[in-house]
């Protein structure tokens, strides 16, 4: 018997994907550069399903039924290229190579174009959910040709997470679409985590609550509209006590956030596409600021207000206000992320279905949340929505939340608690709703120093003012 799919690269992610496939009744060929991992998988988990361990690339390829489907799950970057090149030599037209690692979508586009020339399908797919997700049901975002999805799709849908019986996997669009959407997923994840972290900081700074008490608040929030994996794990992290010191775990962790780079990619591409993804950008910069230990040490003690806890009715309302501010800011961050997908889709001709993206993020992935079902519904009702902020339910929810949102941001400013995520979300909201923006003045400045011209509110065309003469004439004597 031959295998319907093969996995090469059997570190944590590849091994768990292979096991997940086998547990769903698929025969899985196994391969890894060093034989040890292949052998271990077959020995430890061989009873979970049908595996065909292979100890050379050729043996692996020969174990696969046609069209062959090879999932590559190795270190991103040069190793991925090396493995793709190796298998491209051995495969035949119509076969499919799947890169399930965290590739940059531009690399995926390059690889897809090169393999297409050789008659091979190349599917760059986003896989979210980490190690556990890979084993028990990740959210899967495959790009590549429609044709490749015909053979590959059913297998991926089998192993994906399910929400209301719907698999968290759907064909996203050609070439790099899958990895692009996974990139934005990670960017949104950065923004969401930052907003949750700011909520914690606010509750602590403005109310003086201990982490365990804040964990309780997050648990309560998790029963409402903020119900999500990230809120759930936040409550667990905050409730955790460090065994060595007996202190709250969060107080013994060095406060310098790291990143592997997908957030940075999202911001870079956001700039390239001209999409204001300010929530993701601020979240990425907030991690960056936290990591500048020397700069932070040098600026310790710069003047500012002390974090005097609130009292009276302001204190009573505050936790509920933060919930509303968090919700509103979250809507903004997601709205921006979906705008970026819209823009990428238009730029590269991917025709991405935003409702389907929201749907497959409902389960399996890190940003999974009840909220995403509302986003799915919003895009299904209005696929051409210019922004989530104008969809009926979100519009009303954000309008209803805005008093609390403004109050929380002003409290943060007053107490000197940094809330880049909340603040930028509110500035974005006010920027969009403004009748007039000071961009008019910026245009005037540009025309003044660089003759960059401007357009007028009362007519077509571009205009330039002779500043040297006109402004001089107006100068006070
Ligand atoms: P690693 O990223 O640690 O990569 C290890 C695997 O790559 C091993 O199988 C290793 O083989 C193989 N490898 C490394 N270099 C080469 C090479 N030059 N030629 C052939 N094989 C090579 O594994 P992970 O399982 O952590 O991640 C795999 C992919 O999944 C990565 O792209 C990563 O970014 C992504 N990832 C995704 C996550 C998600 O949630 N979606 C979470 C974690 C990772 P050997 O055993 O011989 O050393």
Short mmCIF file of C-alpha atoms and ligand atoms in Angstrom, two decimals:
data_model
loop_
_atom_site.label_atom_id
_atom_site.label_comp_id
_atom_site.label_asym_id
_atom_site.label_seq_id
_atom_site.Cartn_x
_atom_site.Cartn_y
_atom_site.Cartn_z
CA UNK A 1 0.00 0.00 0.00
CA UNK A 2 1.20 3.47 -0.83
CA UNK A 3 0.86 6.63 1.24
CA UNK A 4 -1.67 9.35 0.35
CA UNK A 5 0.62 12.01 1.77
CA UNK A 6 4.14 12.32 3.14
CA UNK A 7 5.76 14.58 5.69
CA UNK A 8 9.43 15.51 5.55
CA UNK A 9 10.86 17.37 8.54
CA UNK A 10 9.77 15.57 11.67
CA UNK A 11 10.61 18.01 14.45
CA UNK A 12 7.69 18.96 16.74
CA UNK A 13 5.45 20.47 14.07
CA UNK A 14 6.03 17.91 11.33
CA UNK A 15 5.75 14.99 13.71
CA UNK A 16 2.44 16.20 15.08
CA UNK A 17 1.00 16.93 11.64
CA UNK A 18 2.01 13.43 10.52
CA UNK A 19 0.38 11.87 13.59
CA UNK A 20 -2.76 13.95 13.09
CA UNK A 21 -3.00 12.73 9.48
CA UNK A 22 -2.47 9.11 10.52
CA UNK A 23 -5.04 9.37 13.30
CA UNK A 24 -7.52 10.41 10.64
CA UNK A 25 -6.93 7.20 8.73
CA UNK A 26 -4.47 8.43 6.12
CA UNK A 27 -1.36 6.45 5.29
CA UNK A 28 1.56 8.79 5.88
CA UNK A 29 5.08 8.45 4.52
CA UNK A 30 7.72 9.79 6.90
CA UNK A 31 11.08 11.35 6.17
CA UNK A 32 13.61 13.49 7.97
CA UNK A 33 17.16 14.56 7.15
CA UNK A 34 18.53 12.67 10.15
CA UNK A 35 17.09 9.17 10.36
CA UNK A 36 16.74 9.25 14.12
CA UNK A 37 13.55 11.35 14.12
CA UNK A 38 11.87 9.12 11.55
CA UNK A 39 12.72 6.00 13.50
CA UNK A 40 11.55 7.50 16.78
CA UNK A 41 8.22 8.56 15.36
CA UNK A 42 7.58 5.12 13.88
CA UNK A 43 8.56 3.43 17.15
CA UNK A 44 6.73 5.70 19.58
CA UNK A 45 3.58 6.42 17.64
CA UNK A 46 3.44 3.64 15.06
CA UNK A 47 0.33 2.25 16.70
CA UNK A 48 -1.63 5.45 16.03
CA UNK A 49 -2.08 4.71 12.33
CA UNK A 50 -0.42 3.68 9.08
CA UNK A 51 3.05 5.12 8.67
CA UNK A 52 5.61 4.28 6.00
CA UNK A 53 9.00 5.34 7.35
CA UNK A 54 11.50 6.17 4.61
CA UNK A 55 15.22 6.65 5.06
CA UNK A 56 16.06 8.38 1.82
CA UNK A 57 14.33 11.01 -0.27
CA UNK A 58 13.90 8.54 -3.12
CA UNK A 59 12.44 5.86 -0.90
CA UNK A 60 10.05 8.49 0.49
CA UNK A 61 8.93 9.63 -2.98
CA UNK A 62 8.43 6.02 -4.09
CA UNK A 63 6.19 5.37 -1.10
CA UNK A 64 3.68 7.99 -2.27
CA UNK A 65 0.66 7.44 -4.49
CA UNK A 66 0.17 9.91 -7.34
CA UNK A 67 -0.27 12.79 -7.46
CA UNK A 68 2.36 12.73 -4.74
CA UNK A 69 1.80 15.15 -1.89
CA UNK A 70 4.88 16.09 0.07
CA UNK A 71 4.51 18.27 3.15
CA UNK A 72 7.74 20.08 3.96
CA UNK A 73 7.98 21.07 7.63
CA UNK A 74 11.58 22.12 8.10
CA UNK A 75 13.31 25.25 9.35
CA UNK A 76 12.10 28.29 7.45
CA UNK A 77 14.48 30.02 5.00
CA UNK A 78 17.44 28.34 3.32
CA UNK A 79 16.65 24.82 4.69
CA UNK A 80 13.19 25.04 3.11
CA UNK A 81 14.73 25.98 -0.25
CA UNK A 82 17.23 23.13 0.03
CA UNK A 83 14.53 20.56 0.74
CA UNK A 84 12.25 21.88 -2.00
CA UNK A 85 15.12 21.68 -4.51
CA UNK A 86 15.91 18.14 -3.45
CA UNK A 87 12.34 16.94 -3.91
CA UNK A 88 11.66 18.93 -7.08
CA UNK A 89 14.31 16.73 -8.74
CA UNK A 90 12.55 13.53 -7.73
CA UNK A 91 8.91 14.48 -8.31
CA UNK A 92 6.91 14.41 -11.55
CA UNK A 93 4.50 16.88 -13.17
CA UNK A 94 1.24 17.10 -11.25
CA UNK A 95 2.84 16.29 -7.90
CA UNK A 96 2.36 18.72 -5.02
CA UNK A 97 4.92 20.18 -2.62
CA UNK A 98 3.42 21.80 0.46
CA UNK A 99 5.42 24.23 2.58
CA UNK A 100 3.69 24.30 5.93
CA UNK A 101 6.40 26.33 7.67
CA UNK A 102 6.29 30.05 8.40
CA UNK A 103 7.54 31.34 5.05
CA UNK A 104 7.38 34.94 3.88
CA UNK A 105 4.68 35.13 1.19
CA UNK A 106 7.13 36.70 -1.27
CA UNK A 107 9.34 33.59 -0.96
CA UNK A 108 6.26 31.47 -1.51
CA UNK A 109 5.43 33.39 -4.67
CA UNK A 110 8.97 32.91 -5.92
CA UNK A 111 8.99 29.19 -5.15
CA UNK A 112 5.54 28.68 -6.64
CA UNK A 113 6.53 30.35 -9.90
CA UNK A 114 9.73 28.29 -10.17
CA UNK A 115 7.99 24.98 -9.51
CA UNK A 116 5.08 25.79 -11.79
CA UNK A 117 7.62 26.01 -14.65
CA UNK A 118 8.49 22.40 -13.91
CA UNK A 119 4.85 21.31 -13.81
CA UNK A 120 4.81 20.93 -10.04
CA UNK A 121 2.21 22.43 -7.73
CA UNK A 122 3.59 24.39 -4.84
CA UNK A 123 1.29 25.10 -1.93
CA UNK A 124 2.48 27.56 0.72
CA UNK A 125 0.22 27.03 3.64
CA UNK A 126 -0.17 28.83 6.93
CA UNK A 127 -0.62 26.54 9.90
CA UNK A 128 -1.54 28.08 13.23
CA UNK A 129 -2.05 26.54 16.62
CA UNK A 130 1.50 25.61 17.56
CA UNK A 131 2.52 22.15 18.58
CA UNK A 132 -0.80 21.21 20.19
CA UNK A 133 -2.79 22.53 17.27
CA UNK A 134 -0.72 20.53 14.79
CA UNK A 135 -1.67 17.37 16.66
CA UNK A 136 -5.26 18.04 17.64
CA UNK A 137 -6.50 20.34 14.91
CA UNK A 138 -4.82 23.50 13.65
CA UNK A 139 -6.23 26.32 11.59
CA UNK A 140 -4.90 25.83 8.07
CA UNK A 141 -4.50 28.51 5.39
CA UNK A 142 -3.41 26.94 2.10
CA UNK A 143 -2.47 28.97 -0.95
CA UNK A 144 -1.47 27.55 -4.33
CA UNK A 145 -3.49 26.43 -7.32
CA UNK A 146 -7.16 25.43 -7.16
CA UNK A 147 -6.18 22.14 -8.77
CA UNK A 148 -3.76 21.29 -5.95
CA UNK A 149 -6.52 21.93 -3.43
CA UNK A 150 -8.69 19.27 -5.06
CA UNK A 151 -6.36 16.51 -3.89
CA UNK A 152 -4.83 18.18 -0.87
CA UNK A 153 -7.87 20.02 0.51
CA UNK A 154 -9.81 17.01 1.80
CA UNK A 155 -6.79 15.77 3.79
CA UNK A 156 -6.12 19.19 5.29
CA UNK A 157 -9.79 19.68 6.10
CA UNK A 158 -9.76 16.30 7.85
CA UNK A 159 -7.00 17.28 10.25
CA UNK A 160 -8.05 20.90 10.80
CA UNK A 161 -9.94 22.14 13.85
CA UNK A 162 -13.73 22.13 13.42
CA UNK A 163 -16.17 24.79 14.56
CA UNK A 164 -19.88 23.96 14.24
CA UNK A 165 -18.80 21.09 12.02
CA UNK A 166 -16.99 23.42 9.60
CA UNK A 167 -13.27 22.75 9.12
CA UNK A 168 -10.92 25.62 9.94
CA UNK A 169 -9.31 25.21 6.54
CA UNK A 170 -10.21 26.57 3.14
CA UNK A 171 -8.38 27.40 -0.07
CA UNK A 172 -7.26 31.01 0.42
CA UNK A 173 -6.09 31.86 -3.10
CA UNK A 174 -3.21 31.36 -5.54
CA UNK A 175 0.54 31.34 -4.83
CA UNK A 176 1.39 33.34 -1.68
CA UNK A 177 -2.17 34.01 -0.48
CA UNK A 178 -2.06 31.41 2.29
CA UNK A 179 1.19 32.58 3.81
CA UNK A 180 0.08 36.21 3.48
CA UNK A 181 -3.09 35.50 5.44
CA UNK A 182 -1.08 33.57 8.05
CA UNK A 183 1.26 36.56 8.32
CA UNK A 184 -1.66 38.92 8.99
CA UNK A 185 -3.04 36.39 11.48
CA UNK A 186 0.22 36.69 13.40
CA UNK A 187 0.16 40.48 13.14
CA UNK A 188 -3.36 40.55 14.58
CA UNK A 189 -2.15 38.17 17.27
CA UNK A 190 0.53 40.73 18.24
CA UNK A 191 -2.10 43.49 18.41
CA UNK A 192 -4.54 41.41 20.44
CA UNK A 193 -1.84 40.34 22.91
CA UNK A 194 -0.70 43.93 23.34
CA UNK A 195 -4.25 45.15 24.02
CA UNK A 196 -4.76 42.41 26.61
CA UNK A 197 -1.41 43.26 28.21
CA UNK A 198 -2.38 46.95 28.37
CA UNK A 199 -5.68 45.98 30.02
CA UNK A 200 -3.71 44.13 32.69
CA UNK A 201 -1.38 47.09 33.18
CA UNK A 202 -4.33 49.46 33.52
CA UNK A 203 -6.17 47.28 36.03
CA UNK A 204 -3.04 46.97 38.07
CA UNK A 205 -1.86 50.55 37.73
CA UNK A 206 -5.20 52.31 38.15
CA UNK A 207 -6.84 49.95 40.65
CA UNK A 208 -3.84 48.44 42.38
CA UNK A 209 -5.16 44.89 41.86
CA UNK A 210 -2.92 41.87 42.24
CA UNK A 211 -2.43 39.56 39.23
CA UNK A 212 -4.63 36.83 40.75
CA UNK A 213 -7.52 39.26 41.08
CA UNK A 214 -7.02 40.46 37.52
CA UNK A 215 -7.03 36.81 36.43
CA UNK A 216 -10.56 36.60 37.86
CA UNK A 217 -11.62 39.64 35.86
CA UNK A 218 -10.25 38.08 32.67
CA UNK A 219 -12.11 34.87 33.49
CA UNK A 220 -15.33 36.84 33.73
CA UNK A 221 -14.62 38.63 30.47
CA UNK A 222 -14.04 35.26 28.88
CA UNK A 223 -17.69 34.38 29.42
CA UNK A 224 -18.81 37.34 27.29
CA UNK A 225 -18.04 38.89 23.92
CA UNK A 226 -14.28 38.74 24.57
CA UNK A 227 -14.42 34.94 24.86
CA UNK A 228 -11.16 33.84 23.23
CA UNK A 229 -8.15 31.60 23.58
CA UNK A 230 -5.86 34.57 24.32
CA UNK A 231 -8.04 35.85 27.18
CA UNK A 232 -8.31 32.31 28.53
CA UNK A 233 -4.55 31.72 28.63
CA UNK A 234 -3.97 35.24 29.98
CA UNK A 235 -6.11 34.37 33.01
CA UNK A 236 -4.06 31.22 33.52
CA UNK A 237 -0.74 33.03 33.21
CA UNK A 238 -1.87 35.73 35.66
CA UNK A 239 -3.16 33.19 38.18
CA UNK A 240 0.11 31.26 38.07
CA UNK A 241 2.45 31.45 41.06
CA UNK A 242 6.21 31.07 40.64
CA UNK A 243 7.18 27.95 42.56
CA UNK A 244 10.67 29.15 43.43
CA UNK A 245 9.70 32.49 44.98
CA UNK A 246 5.99 32.21 45.73
CA UNK A 247 5.51 35.45 43.80
CA UNK A 248 3.03 35.95 40.97
CA UNK A 249 4.65 34.40 37.91
CA UNK A 250 4.20 37.57 35.86
CA UNK A 251 6.33 39.49 38.39
CA UNK A 252 9.37 37.25 38.02
CA UNK A 253 9.41 37.35 34.19
CA UNK A 254 11.80 39.85 32.60
CA UNK A 255 9.61 42.47 30.93
CA UNK A 256 11.24 42.37 27.50
CA UNK A 257 9.01 40.87 24.81
CA UNK A 258 10.63 38.93 22.00
CA UNK A 259 9.48 38.18 18.48
CA UNK A 260 10.30 35.83 15.67
CA UNK A 261 9.47 38.35 12.98
CA UNK A 262 6.01 37.71 11.54
CA UNK A 263 4.67 40.86 13.22
CA UNK A 264 7.50 42.85 11.70
CA UNK A 265 6.71 41.39 8.26
CA UNK A 266 3.08 42.40 8.64
CA UNK A 267 4.07 45.98 9.44
CA UNK A 268 6.58 46.14 6.60
CA UNK A 269 4.01 44.87 4.10
CA UNK A 270 1.39 47.19 5.59
CA UNK A 271 3.69 50.10 4.78
CA UNK A 272 4.35 48.76 1.28
CA UNK A 273 0.63 48.44 0.59
CA UNK A 274 -0.15 51.78 2.26
CA UNK A 275 -2.58 50.28 4.76
CA UNK A 276 -2.70 51.88 8.22
CA UNK A 277 -2.40 48.81 10.42
CA UNK A 278 -1.58 51.00 13.39
CA UNK A 279 -2.63 48.44 16.00
CA UNK A 280 -0.21 45.82 14.69
CA UNK A 281 2.53 48.42 14.25
CA UNK A 282 2.17 49.79 17.80
CA UNK A 283 2.15 46.26 19.19
CA UNK A 284 5.33 45.44 17.31
CA UNK A 285 6.98 48.68 18.43
CA UNK A 286 5.83 48.10 22.01
CA UNK A 287 7.74 44.79 22.01
CA UNK A 288 10.70 46.58 20.51
CA UNK A 289 10.59 49.35 23.13
CA UNK A 290 10.39 46.79 25.93
CA UNK A 291 13.52 45.11 24.64
CA UNK A 292 15.68 48.26 24.65
CA UNK A 293 17.14 47.60 28.08
CA UNK A 294 19.86 50.22 27.84
CA UNK A 295 17.52 52.95 26.67
CA UNK A 296 15.06 52.08 29.42
CA UNK A 297 17.80 52.10 32.05
CA UNK A 298 19.09 55.45 30.80
CA UNK A 299 15.64 57.05 30.96
CA UNK A 300 14.52 55.63 34.29
CA UNK A 301 13.24 58.44 36.47
CA UNK A 302 12.12 60.77 33.65
CA UNK A 303 9.44 62.97 35.16
CA UNK A 304 5.77 62.00 35.06
CA UNK A 305 2.71 61.32 37.20
CA UNK A 306 2.70 58.53 39.76
CA UNK A 307 0.21 55.73 39.42
CA UNK A 308 -2.17 56.78 42.18
CA UNK A 309 -5.01 54.28 42.25
CA UNK A 310 -8.45 55.57 41.31
CA UNK A 311 -11.14 55.86 43.94
CA UNK A 312 -14.90 56.24 44.20
CA UNK A 313 -17.21 55.75 41.26
CA UNK A 314 -14.35 56.00 38.77
CA UNK A 315 -12.71 53.01 40.43
CA UNK A 316 -15.98 51.09 40.53
CA UNK A 317 -16.59 51.57 36.82
CA UNK A 318 -13.03 51.11 35.72
CA UNK A 319 -12.84 47.36 35.07
CA UNK A 320 -16.00 47.50 33.01
CA UNK A 321 -14.66 50.53 31.13
CA UNK A 322 -11.46 48.65 30.33
CA UNK A 323 -13.52 45.75 28.98
CA UNK A 324 -15.28 48.17 26.63
CA UNK A 325 -12.04 49.87 25.61
CA UNK A 326 -10.47 46.48 24.94
CA UNK A 327 -13.39 45.39 22.84
CA UNK A 328 -13.47 48.58 20.77
CA UNK A 329 -9.70 48.57 20.25
CA UNK A 330 -9.85 44.94 19.25
CA UNK A 331 -12.49 45.66 16.63
CA UNK A 332 -10.20 48.37 15.22
CA UNK A 333 -7.14 46.08 15.16
CA UNK A 334 -9.05 43.30 13.39
CA UNK A 335 -10.67 45.79 10.99
CA UNK A 336 -7.18 46.98 10.03
CA UNK A 337 -5.87 43.44 9.59
CA UNK A 338 -8.76 42.52 7.31
CA UNK A 339 -8.13 45.71 5.32
CA UNK A 340 -4.57 44.55 4.83
CA UNK A 341 -5.77 41.19 3.51
CA UNK A 342 -8.16 43.03 1.19
CA UNK A 343 -5.27 45.15 -0.08
CA UNK A 344 -2.91 42.19 -0.54
CA UNK A 345 -5.64 40.31 -2.35
CA UNK A 346 -6.23 43.23 -4.72
CA UNK A 347 -2.50 43.80 -5.27
CA UNK A 348 -1.74 40.18 -6.16
CA UNK A 349 -5.09 39.20 -7.68
CA UNK A 350 -5.87 36.55 -5.08
CA UNK A 351 -9.58 37.07 -4.68
CA UNK A 352 -9.48 36.20 -0.98
CA UNK A 353 -12.87 35.62 0.65
CA UNK A 354 -12.69 37.55 3.94
CA UNK A 355 -15.69 35.74 5.42
CA UNK A 356 -13.97 32.44 4.84
CA UNK A 357 -10.76 33.72 6.46
CA UNK A 358 -12.72 34.82 9.55
CA UNK A 359 -14.45 31.46 9.57
CA UNK A 360 -11.24 29.43 9.55
CA UNK A 361 -9.76 31.56 12.32
CA UNK A 362 -12.66 30.62 14.60
CA UNK A 363 -10.84 27.51 15.81
CA UNK A 364 -7.41 25.94 16.00
CA UNK A 365 -5.36 29.14 15.77
CA UNK A 366 -3.99 31.49 18.42
CA UNK A 367 -6.52 34.27 17.77
CA UNK A 368 -9.50 31.89 17.85
CA UNK A 369 -12.45 33.63 19.44
CA UNK A 370 -16.20 33.87 19.52
CA UNK A 371 -15.73 37.32 18.04
CA UNK A 372 -14.50 35.83 14.76
CA UNK A 373 -17.88 34.31 14.15
CA UNK A 374 -19.32 37.84 14.24
CA UNK A 375 -16.65 38.94 11.76
CA UNK A 376 -17.49 35.99 9.52
CA UNK A 377 -21.16 36.99 9.61
CA UNK A 378 -20.30 40.63 8.86
CA UNK A 379 -18.27 39.74 5.75
CA UNK A 380 -20.79 37.18 4.60
CA UNK A 381 -23.50 39.81 4.78
CA UNK A 382 -21.29 42.46 3.14
CA UNK A 383 -18.31 41.04 1.24
CA UNK A 384 -17.49 44.54 -0.01
CA UNK A 385 -17.48 46.16 3.43
CA UNK A 386 -14.89 48.97 3.37
CA UNK A 387 -14.15 48.28 7.04
CA UNK A 388 -15.62 46.18 9.83
CA UNK A 389 -16.32 49.45 11.61
CA UNK A 390 -19.24 50.16 9.28
CA UNK A 391 -20.90 46.78 9.65
CA UNK A 392 -24.10 47.23 11.67
CA UNK A 393 -23.34 45.27 14.85
CA UNK A 394 -19.71 46.34 15.14
CA UNK A 395 -20.56 49.94 14.45
CA UNK A 396 -23.11 49.98 17.25
CA UNK A 397 -20.87 48.09 19.68
CA UNK A 398 -17.98 50.48 19.12
CA UNK A 399 -20.20 53.57 19.30
CA UNK A 400 -21.68 52.24 22.55
CA UNK A 401 -18.21 51.56 23.94
CA UNK A 402 -16.66 54.85 23.02
CA UNK A 403 -17.40 56.82 26.19
CA UNK A 404 -15.69 54.16 28.27
CA UNK A 405 -12.91 53.88 25.70
CA UNK A 406 -12.18 57.63 25.80
CA UNK A 407 -12.34 57.64 29.56
CA UNK A 408 -9.86 54.75 29.85
CA UNK A 409 -7.41 56.37 27.44
CA UNK A 410 -7.60 59.68 29.31
CA UNK A 411 -7.13 57.92 32.66
CA UNK A 412 -4.09 56.16 31.21
CA UNK A 413 -2.66 59.46 30.02
CA UNK A 414 -3.37 61.11 33.37
CA UNK A 415 -1.72 58.32 35.36
CA UNK A 416 1.17 57.90 32.94
CA UNK A 417 0.30 54.30 32.02
CA UNK A 418 1.45 53.62 28.44
CA UNK A 419 -1.39 52.34 26.26
CA UNK A 420 -0.10 52.57 22.70
CA UNK A 421 -2.61 49.96 21.51
CA UNK A 422 -5.71 51.58 23.01
CA UNK A 423 -4.57 55.06 22.05
CA UNK A 424 -3.73 54.33 18.45
CA UNK A 425 -7.00 52.46 17.97
CA UNK A 426 -8.95 55.45 19.24
CA UNK A 427 -6.91 57.86 17.11
CA UNK A 428 -7.61 55.68 14.07
CA UNK A 429 -11.32 55.68 14.85
CA UNK A 430 -11.40 59.45 15.27
CA UNK A 431 -9.22 59.88 12.19
CA UNK A 432 -11.69 57.96 10.06
CA UNK A 433 -14.77 59.70 11.41
CA UNK A 434 -13.37 63.25 11.20
CA UNK A 435 -15.07 65.58 8.71
CA UNK A 436 -11.79 67.28 7.98
CA UNK A 437 -8.25 66.16 8.71
CA UNK A 438 -5.18 68.36 9.11
CA UNK A 439 -3.87 66.50 6.06
CA UNK A 440 -4.99 69.65 4.24
CA UNK A 441 -2.31 71.60 6.11
CA UNK A 442 0.29 68.91 5.37
CA UNK A 443 -0.52 69.29 1.68
CA UNK A 444 -0.01 73.05 2.03
CA UNK A 445 3.38 72.50 3.66
CA UNK A 446 4.41 70.07 0.94
CA UNK A 447 3.40 72.50 -1.75
CA UNK A 448 5.26 75.30 0.03
CA UNK A 449 8.65 73.65 0.31
CA UNK A 450 8.56 71.20 -2.55
CA UNK A 451 5.98 72.43 -5.05
CA UNK A 452 4.29 69.04 -4.62
CA UNK A 453 0.89 70.55 -5.60
CA UNK A 454 -2.48 69.98 -3.93
CA UNK A 455 -6.04 69.25 -4.94
CA UNK A 456 -8.92 71.55 -3.99
CA UNK A 457 -12.26 70.88 -2.35
CA UNK A 458 -14.03 72.92 -5.02
CA UNK A 459 -12.65 71.63 -8.30
CA UNK A 460 -10.74 69.02 -10.25
CA UNK A 461 -7.04 69.11 -11.07
CA UNK A 462 -3.86 69.84 -9.18
CA UNK A 463 -2.81 73.26 -8.02
CA UNK A 464 0.33 75.01 -6.96
CA UNK A 465 0.64 78.29 -5.11
CA UNK A 466 3.49 80.70 -5.84
CA UNK A 467 4.47 80.87 -2.19
CA UNK A 468 7.39 83.22 -2.67
CA UNK A 469 5.14 85.97 -3.92
CA UNK A 470 1.75 85.19 -2.37
CA UNK A 471 3.01 84.44 1.15
CA UNK A 472 5.36 87.39 1.13
CA UNK A 473 2.52 89.71 0.29
CA UNK A 474 0.55 88.39 3.28
CA UNK A 475 3.36 88.61 5.84
CA UNK A 476 2.75 91.14 8.61
CA UNK A 477 4.86 94.21 8.01
P1 LIG B 1 12.40 23.57 13.29
O1 LIG B 1 12.06 24.88 12.73
O2 LIG B 1 13.15 23.50 14.57
O3 LIG B 1 13.22 22.72 12.19
C1 LIG B 1 13.74 21.45 12.47
C2 LIG B 1 13.51 20.54 11.31
O4 LIG B 1 14.10 21.07 10.12
C3 LIG B 1 14.18 19.19 11.54
O5 LIG B 1 13.35 18.20 10.98
C4 LIG B 1 15.49 19.34 10.79
O6 LIG B 1 16.06 18.12 10.40
C5 LIG B 1 15.02 20.11 9.58
N1 LIG B 1 16.08 20.77 8.87
C6 LIG B 1 16.78 21.86 9.28
N2 LIG B 1 17.68 22.22 8.34
C7 LIG B 1 17.56 21.33 7.32
C8 LIG B 1 18.19 21.18 6.07
N3 LIG B 1 19.14 22.03 5.67
N4 LIG B 1 17.81 20.16 5.29
C9 LIG B 1 16.84 19.31 5.67
N5 LIG B 1 16.20 19.41 6.85
C10 LIG B 1 16.55 20.41 7.65
O7 LIG B 1 11.09 22.66 13.40
P2 LIG B 1 9.62 23.00 13.93
O8 LIG B 1 8.89 21.73 13.91
O9 LIG B 1 9.68 23.80 15.18
O10 LIG B 1 9.04 23.98 12.81
C11 LIG B 1 8.92 23.61 11.46
C12 LIG B 1 8.36 24.76 10.68
O11 LIG B 1 7.12 25.12 11.23
C13 LIG B 1 9.18 26.04 10.69
O12 LIG B 1 9.10 26.66 9.44
C14 LIG B 1 8.54 26.91 11.72
O13 LIG B 1 8.68 28.30 11.43
C15 LIG B 1 7.13 26.47 11.62
N6 LIG B 1 6.47 26.54 12.91
C16 LIG B 1 5.20 26.84 12.94
C17 LIG B 1 4.52 26.89 14.10
C18 LIG B 1 3.14 27.17 14.03
O14 LIG B 1 2.47 27.36 15.04
N7 LIG B 1 2.63 27.22 12.83
C19 LIG B 1 5.12 26.64 15.41
C20 LIG B 1 6.44 26.26 15.28
C21 LIG B 1 7.06 26.24 14.07
P3 LIG B 1 17.09 17.36 11.40
O15 LIG B 1 16.23 16.57 12.34
O16 LIG B 1 17.86 16.50 10.50
O17 LIG B 1 17.91 18.39 12.08
#
